[in-house]
PDB file of C-alpha atoms and ligand atoms in Angstrom:
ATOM      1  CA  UNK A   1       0.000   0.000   0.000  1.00 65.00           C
ATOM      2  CA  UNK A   2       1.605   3.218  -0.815  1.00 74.00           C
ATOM      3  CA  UNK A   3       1.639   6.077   1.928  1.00 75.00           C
ATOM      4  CA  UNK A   4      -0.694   8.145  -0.131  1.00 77.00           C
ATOM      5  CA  UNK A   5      -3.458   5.909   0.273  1.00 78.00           C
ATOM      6  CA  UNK A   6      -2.537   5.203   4.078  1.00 79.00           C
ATOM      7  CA  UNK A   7      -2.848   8.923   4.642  1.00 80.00           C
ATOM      8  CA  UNK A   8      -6.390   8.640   2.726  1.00 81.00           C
ATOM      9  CA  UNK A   9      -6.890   5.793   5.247  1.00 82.00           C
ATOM     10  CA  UNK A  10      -6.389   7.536   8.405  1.00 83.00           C
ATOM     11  CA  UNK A  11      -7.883  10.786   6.900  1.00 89.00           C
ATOM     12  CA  UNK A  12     -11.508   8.476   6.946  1.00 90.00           C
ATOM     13  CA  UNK A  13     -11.109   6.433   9.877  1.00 89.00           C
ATOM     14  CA  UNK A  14     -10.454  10.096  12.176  1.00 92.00           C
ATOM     15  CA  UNK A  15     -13.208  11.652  10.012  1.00 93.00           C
ATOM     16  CA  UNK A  16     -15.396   8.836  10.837  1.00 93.00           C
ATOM     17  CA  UNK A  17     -14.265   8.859  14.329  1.00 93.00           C
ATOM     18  CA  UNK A  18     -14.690  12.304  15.072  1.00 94.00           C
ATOM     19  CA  UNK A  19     -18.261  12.260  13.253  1.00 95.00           C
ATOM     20  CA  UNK A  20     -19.220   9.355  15.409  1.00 95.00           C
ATOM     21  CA  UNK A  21     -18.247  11.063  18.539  1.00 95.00           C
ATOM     22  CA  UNK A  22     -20.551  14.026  17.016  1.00 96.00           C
ATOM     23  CA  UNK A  23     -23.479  12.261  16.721  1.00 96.00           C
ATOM     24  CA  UNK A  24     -22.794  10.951  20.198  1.00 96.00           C
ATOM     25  CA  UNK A  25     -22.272  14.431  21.736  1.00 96.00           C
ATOM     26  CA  UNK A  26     -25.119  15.425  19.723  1.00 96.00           C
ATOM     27  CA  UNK A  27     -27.373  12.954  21.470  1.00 97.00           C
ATOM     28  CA  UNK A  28     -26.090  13.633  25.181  1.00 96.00           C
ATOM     29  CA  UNK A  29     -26.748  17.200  24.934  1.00 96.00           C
ATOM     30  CA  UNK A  30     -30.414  17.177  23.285  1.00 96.00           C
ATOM     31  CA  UNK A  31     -31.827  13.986  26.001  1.00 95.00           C
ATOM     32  CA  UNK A  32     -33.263  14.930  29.118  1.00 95.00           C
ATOM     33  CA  UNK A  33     -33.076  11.824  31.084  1.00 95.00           C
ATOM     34  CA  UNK A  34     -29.849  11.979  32.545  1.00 95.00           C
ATOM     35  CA  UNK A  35     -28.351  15.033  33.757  1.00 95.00           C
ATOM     36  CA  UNK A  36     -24.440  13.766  33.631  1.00 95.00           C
ATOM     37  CA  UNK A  37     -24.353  13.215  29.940  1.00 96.00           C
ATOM     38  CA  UNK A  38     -26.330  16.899  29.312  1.00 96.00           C
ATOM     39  CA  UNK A  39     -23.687  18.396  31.229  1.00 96.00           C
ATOM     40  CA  UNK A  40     -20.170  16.530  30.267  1.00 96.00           C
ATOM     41  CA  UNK A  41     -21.271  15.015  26.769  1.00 95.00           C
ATOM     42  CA  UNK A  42     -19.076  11.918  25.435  1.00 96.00           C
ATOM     43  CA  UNK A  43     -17.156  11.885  28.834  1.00 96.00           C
ATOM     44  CA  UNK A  44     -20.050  11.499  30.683  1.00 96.00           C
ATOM     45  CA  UNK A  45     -20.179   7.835  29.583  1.00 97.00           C
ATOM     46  CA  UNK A  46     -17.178   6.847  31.337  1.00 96.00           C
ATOM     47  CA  UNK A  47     -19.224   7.122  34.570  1.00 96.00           C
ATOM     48  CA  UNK A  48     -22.262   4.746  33.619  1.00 96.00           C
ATOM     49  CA  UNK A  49     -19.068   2.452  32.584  1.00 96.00           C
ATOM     50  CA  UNK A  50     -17.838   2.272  35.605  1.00 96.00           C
ATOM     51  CA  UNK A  51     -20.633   2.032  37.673  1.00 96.00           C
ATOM     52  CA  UNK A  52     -20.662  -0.976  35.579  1.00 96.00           C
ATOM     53  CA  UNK A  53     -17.699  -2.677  35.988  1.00 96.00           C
ATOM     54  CA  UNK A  54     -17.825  -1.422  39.920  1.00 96.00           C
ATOM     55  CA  UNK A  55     -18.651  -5.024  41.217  1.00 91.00           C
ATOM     56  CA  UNK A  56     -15.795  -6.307  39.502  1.00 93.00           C
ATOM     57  CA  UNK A  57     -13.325  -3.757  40.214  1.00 94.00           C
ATOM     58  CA  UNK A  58     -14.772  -4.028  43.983  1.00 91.00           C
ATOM     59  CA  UNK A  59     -14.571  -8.166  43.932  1.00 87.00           C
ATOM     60  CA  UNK A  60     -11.065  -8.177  41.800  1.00 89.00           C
ATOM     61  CA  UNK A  61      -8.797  -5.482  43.484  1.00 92.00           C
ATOM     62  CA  UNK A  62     -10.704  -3.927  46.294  1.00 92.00           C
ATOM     63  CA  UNK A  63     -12.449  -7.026  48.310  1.00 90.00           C
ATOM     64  CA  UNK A  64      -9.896  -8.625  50.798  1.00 89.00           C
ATOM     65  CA  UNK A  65     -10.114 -12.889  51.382  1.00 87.00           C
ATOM     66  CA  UNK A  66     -12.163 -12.162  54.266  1.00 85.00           C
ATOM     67  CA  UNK A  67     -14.448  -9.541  53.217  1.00 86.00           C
ATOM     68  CA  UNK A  68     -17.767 -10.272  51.409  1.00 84.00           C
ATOM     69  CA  UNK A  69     -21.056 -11.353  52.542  1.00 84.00           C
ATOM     70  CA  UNK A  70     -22.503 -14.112  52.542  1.00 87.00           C
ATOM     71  CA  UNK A  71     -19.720 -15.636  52.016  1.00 89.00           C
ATOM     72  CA  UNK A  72     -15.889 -13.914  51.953  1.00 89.00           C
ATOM     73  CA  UNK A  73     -13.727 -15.336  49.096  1.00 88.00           C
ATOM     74  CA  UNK A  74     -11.812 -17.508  51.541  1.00 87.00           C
ATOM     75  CA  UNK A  75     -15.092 -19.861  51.729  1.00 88.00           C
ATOM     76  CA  UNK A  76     -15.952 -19.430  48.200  1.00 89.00           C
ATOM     77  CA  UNK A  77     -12.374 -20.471  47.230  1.00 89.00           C
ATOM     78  CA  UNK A  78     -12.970 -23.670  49.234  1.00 88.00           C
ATOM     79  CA  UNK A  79     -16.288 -24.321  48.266  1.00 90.00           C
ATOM     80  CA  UNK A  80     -15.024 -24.033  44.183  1.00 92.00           C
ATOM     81  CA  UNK A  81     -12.792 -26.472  44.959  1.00 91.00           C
ATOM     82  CA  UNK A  82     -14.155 -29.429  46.637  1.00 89.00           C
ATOM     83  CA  UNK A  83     -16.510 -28.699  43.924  1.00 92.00           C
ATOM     84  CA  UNK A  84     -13.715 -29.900  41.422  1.00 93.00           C
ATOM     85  CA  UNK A  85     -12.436 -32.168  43.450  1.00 91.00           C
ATOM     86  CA  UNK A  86      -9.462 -30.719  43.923  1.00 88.00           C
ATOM     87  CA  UNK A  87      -7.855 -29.465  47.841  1.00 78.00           C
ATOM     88  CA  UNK A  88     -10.488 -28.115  49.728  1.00 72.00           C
ATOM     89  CA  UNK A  89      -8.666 -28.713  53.018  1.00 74.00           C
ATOM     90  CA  UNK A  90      -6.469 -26.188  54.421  1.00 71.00           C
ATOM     91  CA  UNK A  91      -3.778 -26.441  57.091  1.00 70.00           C
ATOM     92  CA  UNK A  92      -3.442 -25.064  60.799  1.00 70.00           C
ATOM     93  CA  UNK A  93      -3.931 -21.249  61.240  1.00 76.00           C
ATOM     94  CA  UNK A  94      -6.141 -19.068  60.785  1.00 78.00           C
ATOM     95  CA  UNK A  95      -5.700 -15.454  58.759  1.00 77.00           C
ATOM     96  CA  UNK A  96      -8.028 -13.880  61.147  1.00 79.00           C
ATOM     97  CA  UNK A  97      -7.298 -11.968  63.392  1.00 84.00           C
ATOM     98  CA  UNK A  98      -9.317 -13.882  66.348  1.00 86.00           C
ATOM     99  CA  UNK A  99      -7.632 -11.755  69.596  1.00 90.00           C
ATOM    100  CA  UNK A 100      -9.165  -8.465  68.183  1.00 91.00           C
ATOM    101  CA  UNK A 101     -12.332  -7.278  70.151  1.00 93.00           C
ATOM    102  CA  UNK A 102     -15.233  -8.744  69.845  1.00 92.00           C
ATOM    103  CA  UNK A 103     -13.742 -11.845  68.468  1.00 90.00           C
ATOM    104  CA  UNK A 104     -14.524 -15.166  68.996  1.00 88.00           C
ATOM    105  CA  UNK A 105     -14.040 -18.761  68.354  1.00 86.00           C
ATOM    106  CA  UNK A 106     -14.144 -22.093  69.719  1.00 86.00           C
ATOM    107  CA  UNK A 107     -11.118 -23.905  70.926  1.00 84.00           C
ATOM    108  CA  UNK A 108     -11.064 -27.654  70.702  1.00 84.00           C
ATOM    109  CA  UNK A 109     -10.534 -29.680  73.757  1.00 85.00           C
ATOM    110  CA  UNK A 110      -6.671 -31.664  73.815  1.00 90.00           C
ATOM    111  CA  UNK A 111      -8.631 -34.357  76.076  1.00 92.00           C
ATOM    112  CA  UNK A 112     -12.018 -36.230  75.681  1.00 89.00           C
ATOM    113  CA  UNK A 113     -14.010 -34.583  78.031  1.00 85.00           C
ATOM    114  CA  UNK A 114     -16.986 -35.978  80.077  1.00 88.00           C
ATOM    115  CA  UNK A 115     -20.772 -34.465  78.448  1.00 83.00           C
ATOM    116  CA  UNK A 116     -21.955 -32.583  81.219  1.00 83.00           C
ATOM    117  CA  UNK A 117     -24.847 -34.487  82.695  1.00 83.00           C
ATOM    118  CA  UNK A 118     -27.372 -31.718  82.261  1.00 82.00           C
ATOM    119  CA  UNK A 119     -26.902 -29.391  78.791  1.00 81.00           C
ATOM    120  CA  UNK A 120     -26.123 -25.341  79.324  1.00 90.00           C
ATOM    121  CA  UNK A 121     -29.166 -23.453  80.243  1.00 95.00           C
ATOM    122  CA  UNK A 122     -30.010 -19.920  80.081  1.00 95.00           C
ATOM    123  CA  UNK A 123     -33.740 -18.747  81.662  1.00 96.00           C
ATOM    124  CA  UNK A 124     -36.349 -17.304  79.582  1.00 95.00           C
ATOM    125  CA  UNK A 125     -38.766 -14.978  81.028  1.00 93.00           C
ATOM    126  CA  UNK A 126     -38.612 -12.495  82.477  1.00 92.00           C
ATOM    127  CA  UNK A 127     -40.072 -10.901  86.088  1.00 93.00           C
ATOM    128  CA  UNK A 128     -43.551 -10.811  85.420  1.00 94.00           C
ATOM    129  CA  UNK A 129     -43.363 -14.372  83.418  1.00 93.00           C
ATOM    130  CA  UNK A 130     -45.413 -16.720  85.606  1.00 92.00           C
ATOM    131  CA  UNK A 131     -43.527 -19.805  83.726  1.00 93.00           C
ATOM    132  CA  UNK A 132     -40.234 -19.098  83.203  1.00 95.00           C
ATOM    133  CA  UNK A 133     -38.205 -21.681  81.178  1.00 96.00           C
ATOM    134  CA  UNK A 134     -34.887 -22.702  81.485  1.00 96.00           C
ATOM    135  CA  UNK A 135     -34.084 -24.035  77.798  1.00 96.00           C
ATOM    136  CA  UNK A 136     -30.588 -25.620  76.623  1.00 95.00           C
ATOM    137  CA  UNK A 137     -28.012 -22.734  75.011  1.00 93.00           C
ATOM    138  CA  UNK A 138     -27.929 -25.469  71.969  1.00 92.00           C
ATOM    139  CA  UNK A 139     -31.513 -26.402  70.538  1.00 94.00           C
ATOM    140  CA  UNK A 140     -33.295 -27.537  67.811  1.00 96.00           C
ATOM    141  CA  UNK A 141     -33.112 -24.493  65.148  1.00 94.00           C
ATOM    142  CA  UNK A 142     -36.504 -23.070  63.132  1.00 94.00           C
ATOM    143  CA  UNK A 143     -37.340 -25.755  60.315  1.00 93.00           C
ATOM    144  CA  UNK A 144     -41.161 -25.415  59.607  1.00 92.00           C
ATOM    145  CA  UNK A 145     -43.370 -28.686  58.381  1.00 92.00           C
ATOM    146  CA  UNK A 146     -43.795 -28.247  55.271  1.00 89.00           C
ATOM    147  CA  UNK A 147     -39.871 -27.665  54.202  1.00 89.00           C
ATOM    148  CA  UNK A 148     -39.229 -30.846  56.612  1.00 93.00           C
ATOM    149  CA  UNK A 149     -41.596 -33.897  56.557  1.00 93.00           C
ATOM    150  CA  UNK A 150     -43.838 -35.084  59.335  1.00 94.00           C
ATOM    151  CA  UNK A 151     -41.146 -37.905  59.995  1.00 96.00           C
ATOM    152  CA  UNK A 152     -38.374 -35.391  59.866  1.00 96.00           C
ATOM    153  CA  UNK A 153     -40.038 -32.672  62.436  1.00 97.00           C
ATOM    154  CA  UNK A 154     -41.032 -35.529  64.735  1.00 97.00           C
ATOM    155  CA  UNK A 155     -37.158 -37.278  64.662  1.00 97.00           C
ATOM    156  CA  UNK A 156     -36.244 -34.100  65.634  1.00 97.00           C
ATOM    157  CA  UNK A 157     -38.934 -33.419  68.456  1.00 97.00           C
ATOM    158  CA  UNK A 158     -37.409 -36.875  69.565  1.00 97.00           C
ATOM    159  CA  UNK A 159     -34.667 -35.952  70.127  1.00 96.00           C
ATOM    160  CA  UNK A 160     -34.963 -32.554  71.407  1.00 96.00           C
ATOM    161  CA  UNK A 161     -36.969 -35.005  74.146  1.00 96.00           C
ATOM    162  CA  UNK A 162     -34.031 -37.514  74.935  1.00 94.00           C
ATOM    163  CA  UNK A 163     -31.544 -34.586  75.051  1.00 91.00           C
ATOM    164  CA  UNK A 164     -33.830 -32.263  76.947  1.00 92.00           C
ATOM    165  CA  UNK A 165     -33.315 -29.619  75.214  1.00 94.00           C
ATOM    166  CA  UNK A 166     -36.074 -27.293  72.890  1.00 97.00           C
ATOM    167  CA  UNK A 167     -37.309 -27.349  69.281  1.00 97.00           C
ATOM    168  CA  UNK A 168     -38.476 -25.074  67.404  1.00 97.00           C
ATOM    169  CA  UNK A 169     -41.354 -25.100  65.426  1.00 96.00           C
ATOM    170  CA  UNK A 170     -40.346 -22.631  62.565  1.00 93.00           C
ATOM    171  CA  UNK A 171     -43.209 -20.679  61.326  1.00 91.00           C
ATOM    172  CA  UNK A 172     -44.832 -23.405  58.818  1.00 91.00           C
ATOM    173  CA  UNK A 173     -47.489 -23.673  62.091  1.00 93.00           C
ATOM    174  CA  UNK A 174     -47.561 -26.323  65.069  1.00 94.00           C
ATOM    175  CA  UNK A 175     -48.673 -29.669  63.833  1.00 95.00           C
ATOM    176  CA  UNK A 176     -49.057 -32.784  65.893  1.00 94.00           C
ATOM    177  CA  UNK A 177     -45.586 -34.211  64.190  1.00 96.00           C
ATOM    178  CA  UNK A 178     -44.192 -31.392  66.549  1.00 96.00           C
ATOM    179  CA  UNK A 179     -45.853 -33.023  69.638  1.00 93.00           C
ATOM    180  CA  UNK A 180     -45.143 -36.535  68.886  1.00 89.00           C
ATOM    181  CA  UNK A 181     -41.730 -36.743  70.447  1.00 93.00           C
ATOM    182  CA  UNK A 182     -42.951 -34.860  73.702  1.00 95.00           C
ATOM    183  CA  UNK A 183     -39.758 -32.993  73.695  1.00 97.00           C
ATOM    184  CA  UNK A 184     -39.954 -29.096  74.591  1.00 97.00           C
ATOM    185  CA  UNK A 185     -41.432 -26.757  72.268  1.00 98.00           C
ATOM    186  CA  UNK A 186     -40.723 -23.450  70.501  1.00 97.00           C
ATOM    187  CA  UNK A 187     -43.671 -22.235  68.843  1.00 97.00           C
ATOM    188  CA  UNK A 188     -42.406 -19.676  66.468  1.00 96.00           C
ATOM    189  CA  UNK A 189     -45.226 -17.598  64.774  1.00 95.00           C
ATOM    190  CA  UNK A 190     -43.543 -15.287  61.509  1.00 91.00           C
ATOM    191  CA  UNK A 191     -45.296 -12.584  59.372  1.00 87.00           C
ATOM    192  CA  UNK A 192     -47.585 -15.378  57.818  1.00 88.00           C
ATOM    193  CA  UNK A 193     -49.269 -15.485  61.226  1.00 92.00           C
ATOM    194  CA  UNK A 194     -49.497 -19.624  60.363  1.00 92.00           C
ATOM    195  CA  UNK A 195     -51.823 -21.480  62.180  1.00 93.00           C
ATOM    196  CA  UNK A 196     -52.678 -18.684  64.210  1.00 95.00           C
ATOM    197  CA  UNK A 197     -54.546 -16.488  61.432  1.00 94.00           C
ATOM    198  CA  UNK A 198     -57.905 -15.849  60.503  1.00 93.00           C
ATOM    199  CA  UNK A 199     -59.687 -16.408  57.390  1.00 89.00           C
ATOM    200  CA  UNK A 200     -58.656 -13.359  56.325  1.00 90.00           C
ATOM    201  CA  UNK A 201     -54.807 -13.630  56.790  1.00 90.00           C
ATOM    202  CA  UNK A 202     -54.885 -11.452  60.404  1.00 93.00           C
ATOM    203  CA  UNK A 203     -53.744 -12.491  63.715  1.00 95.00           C
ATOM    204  CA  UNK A 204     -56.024 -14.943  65.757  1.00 96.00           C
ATOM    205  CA  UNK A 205     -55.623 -14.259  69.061  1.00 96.00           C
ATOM    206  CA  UNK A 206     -58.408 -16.542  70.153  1.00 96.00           C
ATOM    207  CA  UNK A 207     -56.368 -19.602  68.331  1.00 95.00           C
ATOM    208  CA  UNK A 208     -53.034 -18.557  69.442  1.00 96.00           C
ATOM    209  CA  UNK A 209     -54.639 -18.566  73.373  1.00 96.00           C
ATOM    210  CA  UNK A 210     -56.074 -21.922  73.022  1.00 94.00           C
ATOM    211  CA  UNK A 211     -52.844 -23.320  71.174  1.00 94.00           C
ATOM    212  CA  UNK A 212     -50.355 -21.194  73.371  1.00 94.00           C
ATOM    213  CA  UNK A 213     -51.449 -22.837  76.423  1.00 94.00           C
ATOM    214  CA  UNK A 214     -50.581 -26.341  75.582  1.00 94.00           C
ATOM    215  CA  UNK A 215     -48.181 -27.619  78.400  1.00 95.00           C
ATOM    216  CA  UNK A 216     -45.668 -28.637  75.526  1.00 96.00           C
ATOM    217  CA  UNK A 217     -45.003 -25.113  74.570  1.00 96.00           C
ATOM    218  CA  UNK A 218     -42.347 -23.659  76.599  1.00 97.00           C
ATOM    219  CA  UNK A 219     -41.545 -20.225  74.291  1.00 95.00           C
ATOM    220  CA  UNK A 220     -43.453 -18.375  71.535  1.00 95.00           C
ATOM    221  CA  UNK A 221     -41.224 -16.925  69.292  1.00 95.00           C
ATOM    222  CA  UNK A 222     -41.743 -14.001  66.957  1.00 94.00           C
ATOM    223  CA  UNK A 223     -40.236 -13.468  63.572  1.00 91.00           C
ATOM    224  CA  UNK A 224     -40.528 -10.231  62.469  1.00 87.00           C
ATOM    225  CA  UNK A 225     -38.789 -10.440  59.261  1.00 78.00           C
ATOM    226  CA  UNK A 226     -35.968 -12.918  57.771  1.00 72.00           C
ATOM    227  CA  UNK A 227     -33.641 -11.705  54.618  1.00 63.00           C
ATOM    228  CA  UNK A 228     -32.084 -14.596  52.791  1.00 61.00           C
ATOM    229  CA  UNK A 229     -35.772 -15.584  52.029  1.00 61.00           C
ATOM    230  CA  UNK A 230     -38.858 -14.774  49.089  1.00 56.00           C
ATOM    231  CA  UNK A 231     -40.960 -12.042  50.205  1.00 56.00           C
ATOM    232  CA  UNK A 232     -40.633 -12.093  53.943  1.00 54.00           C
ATOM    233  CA  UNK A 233     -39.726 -15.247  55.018  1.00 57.00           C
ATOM    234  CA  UNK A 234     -42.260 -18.636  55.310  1.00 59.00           C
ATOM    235  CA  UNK A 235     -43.156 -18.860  51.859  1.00 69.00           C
ATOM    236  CA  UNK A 236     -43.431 -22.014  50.248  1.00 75.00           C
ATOM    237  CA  UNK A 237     -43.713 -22.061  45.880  1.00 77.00           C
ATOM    238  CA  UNK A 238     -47.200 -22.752  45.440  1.00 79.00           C
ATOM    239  CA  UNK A 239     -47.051 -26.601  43.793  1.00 82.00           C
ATOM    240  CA  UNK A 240     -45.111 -27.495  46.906  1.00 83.00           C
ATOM    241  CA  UNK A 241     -48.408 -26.554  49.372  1.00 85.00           C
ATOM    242  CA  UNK A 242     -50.150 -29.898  49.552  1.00 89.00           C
ATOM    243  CA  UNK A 243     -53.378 -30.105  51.755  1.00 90.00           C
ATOM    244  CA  UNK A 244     -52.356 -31.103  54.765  1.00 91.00           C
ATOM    245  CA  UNK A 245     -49.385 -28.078  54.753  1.00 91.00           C
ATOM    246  CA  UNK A 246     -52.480 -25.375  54.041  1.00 90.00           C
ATOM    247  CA  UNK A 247     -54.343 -26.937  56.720  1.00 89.00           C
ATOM    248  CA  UNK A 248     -52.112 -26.041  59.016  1.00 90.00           C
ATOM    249  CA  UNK A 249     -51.010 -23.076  58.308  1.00 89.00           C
ATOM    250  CA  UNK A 250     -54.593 -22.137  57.921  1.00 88.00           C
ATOM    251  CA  UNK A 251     -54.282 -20.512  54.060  1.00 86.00           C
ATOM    252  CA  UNK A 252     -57.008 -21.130  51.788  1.00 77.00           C
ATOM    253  CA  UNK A 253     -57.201 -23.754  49.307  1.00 61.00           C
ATOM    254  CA  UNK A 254     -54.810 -25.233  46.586  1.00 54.00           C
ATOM    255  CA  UNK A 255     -53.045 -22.553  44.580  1.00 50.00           C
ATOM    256  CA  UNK A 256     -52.558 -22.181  40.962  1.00 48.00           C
ATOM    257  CA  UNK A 257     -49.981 -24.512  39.695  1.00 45.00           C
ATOM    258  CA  UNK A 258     -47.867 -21.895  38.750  1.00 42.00           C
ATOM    259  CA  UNK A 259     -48.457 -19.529  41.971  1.00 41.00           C
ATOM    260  CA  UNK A 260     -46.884 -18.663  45.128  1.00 40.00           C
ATOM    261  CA  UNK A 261     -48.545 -18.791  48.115  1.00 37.00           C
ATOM    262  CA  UNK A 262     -47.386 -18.415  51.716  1.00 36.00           C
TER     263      UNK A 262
HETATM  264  C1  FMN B   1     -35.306 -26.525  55.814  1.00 76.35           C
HETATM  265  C2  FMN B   1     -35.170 -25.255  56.616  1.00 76.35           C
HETATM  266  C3  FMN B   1     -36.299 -24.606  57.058  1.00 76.35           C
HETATM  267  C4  FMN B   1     -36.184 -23.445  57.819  1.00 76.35           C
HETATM  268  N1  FMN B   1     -37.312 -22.829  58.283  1.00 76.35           N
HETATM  269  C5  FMN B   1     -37.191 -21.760  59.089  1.00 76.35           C
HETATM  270  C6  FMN B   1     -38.352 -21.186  59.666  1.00 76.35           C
HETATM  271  O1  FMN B   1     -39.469 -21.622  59.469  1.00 76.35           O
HETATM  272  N2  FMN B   1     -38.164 -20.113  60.471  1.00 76.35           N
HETATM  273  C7  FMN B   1     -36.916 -19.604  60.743  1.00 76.35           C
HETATM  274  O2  FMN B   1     -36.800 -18.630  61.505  1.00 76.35           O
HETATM  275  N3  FMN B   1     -35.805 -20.136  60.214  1.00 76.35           N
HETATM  276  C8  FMN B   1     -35.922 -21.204  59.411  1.00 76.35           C
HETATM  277  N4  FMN B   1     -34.802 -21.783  58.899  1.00 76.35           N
HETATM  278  C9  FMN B   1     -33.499 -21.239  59.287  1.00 76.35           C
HETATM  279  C10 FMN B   1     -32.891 -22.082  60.424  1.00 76.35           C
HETATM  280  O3  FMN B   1     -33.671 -22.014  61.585  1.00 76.35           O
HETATM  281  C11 FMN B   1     -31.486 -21.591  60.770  1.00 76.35           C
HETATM  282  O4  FMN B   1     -31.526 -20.303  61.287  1.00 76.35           O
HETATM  283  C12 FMN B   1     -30.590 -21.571  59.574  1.00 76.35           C
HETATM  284  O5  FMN B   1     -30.686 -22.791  58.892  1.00 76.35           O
HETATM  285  C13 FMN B   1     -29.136 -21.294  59.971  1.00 76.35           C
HETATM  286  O6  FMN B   1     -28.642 -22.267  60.812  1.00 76.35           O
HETATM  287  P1  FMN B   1     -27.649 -23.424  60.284  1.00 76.35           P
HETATM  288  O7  FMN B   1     -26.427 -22.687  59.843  1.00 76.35           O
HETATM  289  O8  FMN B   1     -27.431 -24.283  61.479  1.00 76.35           O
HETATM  290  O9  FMN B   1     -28.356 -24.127  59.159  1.00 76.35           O
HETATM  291  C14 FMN B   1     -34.909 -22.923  58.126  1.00 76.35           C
HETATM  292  C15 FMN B   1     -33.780 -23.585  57.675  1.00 76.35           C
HETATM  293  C16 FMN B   1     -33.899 -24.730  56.946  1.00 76.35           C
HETATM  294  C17 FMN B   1     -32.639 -25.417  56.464  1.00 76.35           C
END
């Protein structure tokens, strides 16, 4: 190619160039949506770009191994690879820094130790409580029937019995599975207000009385709101709410195959 026609070359490629930029210009200064691009034209775009690429900038050069929530990139590290089969373990010592304040962690003992007879126990109730309970620091966490079985909730009831400590309903409602074991109960009632609501979806206070004074029921529990969770916690996709689940909770009848209900 000779250098005239490389010259003729460039010559279009900047003309076309600067004419695209125009047009672009052109455009930021006659919209009205966003106010950035009006003022600074062309350069403005560098700031939606950016934004863009912000996670990755964040996760890539910014985040430390610890940071990030739910999980910091320590755990995820792990987690991708046990999930290829490769190391997943990792040796003694820890990168946190566990003496700071408000740190904590659990030391393992260098001798068996004896189970203490009885389990921890911390009182619940206060002053005015006419039956205060003194429940186990390590109980049976919120797992509602309905995302556990009937055979599940009352293994676990079971148990709570033989190791005398509490279980807790979860907010799917209180079902005889829960009772079956005889072991201490939680009764945890969440925004759903299940088995404890009227017709209309509002608080029962009459039901909650009458179930609230079974023997069996050591706490009530109230769950204002949960996070990691659809809506606001306790709700089941609709095809998994069989007839027995809806019965208990007290929510009308089958949904739509392809609706939610909760
Ligand atoms: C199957 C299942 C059902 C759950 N249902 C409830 C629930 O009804 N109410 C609630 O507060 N938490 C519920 N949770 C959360 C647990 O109570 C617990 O807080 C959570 O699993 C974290 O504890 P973990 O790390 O020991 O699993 C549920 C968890 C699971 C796995």
């Amino acid at each position: 190619m000779t250098s005239k026609k490389r010259i003729a070359r460039g010559s279009i490629g900047t003309a076309v160039g600067v004419v695209a930029l125009g047009a672009v210009a052109t455009y930021d200064l006659v919209q009205k949506k966003k106010a950035v691009l009006r003022n600074y034209p062309v350069i403005g775009h560098a700031r939606y770009l950016l934004n863009k690429i912000r996670p990755q900038i964040q996760q890539y050069f910014i985040e430390r191994d610890w940071d990030g929530r739910p999980f910091s990139r320590t755990t995820r590290d792990v987690i991708y690879a046990r999930s290829k089969g490769e190391k997943g373990e990792e040796a003694f010592g820890t990168l946190t820094n566990v003496s700071r304040e408000g740190g904590e962690w659990l030391m393992h003992s260098m001798v068996p130790l004896e189970p203490p007879v009885e389990p921890p126990r911390v009182t619940v109730g206060g002053p005015d409580c006419t039956q205060p309970y003194d429940m186990a620091m390590l109980s049976v966490s919120a797992m509602s029937f309905g995302s556990l079985s009937g055979s599940a909730i009352r293994a676990l009831n079971s148990g709570a019995a033989k190791g005398g400590f509490a279980h807790d309903t979860g907010e799917g409602g209180l079902t005889d599975y829960h009772r079956g074991g005889g072991g201490d109960l939680i009764w945890e009632i969440g925004t759903g207000y299940f088995g404890t609501r009227t017709a209309y979806g509002d608080f029962d206070p009459d039901q909650f009385a009458g179930k609230a004074s079974d023997p069996q029921i050591k706490c009530v529990s109230l769950k204002l709101s949960q996070g990691a969770k659809p809506g606001l916690g306790g709700v089941l996709p609709g095809p998994k709410v069989t007839e027995e689940i809806a019965q208990i909770r007290g929510v009308p009848d089958a949904p739509s195959k392809s609706g939610r209900r909760s």
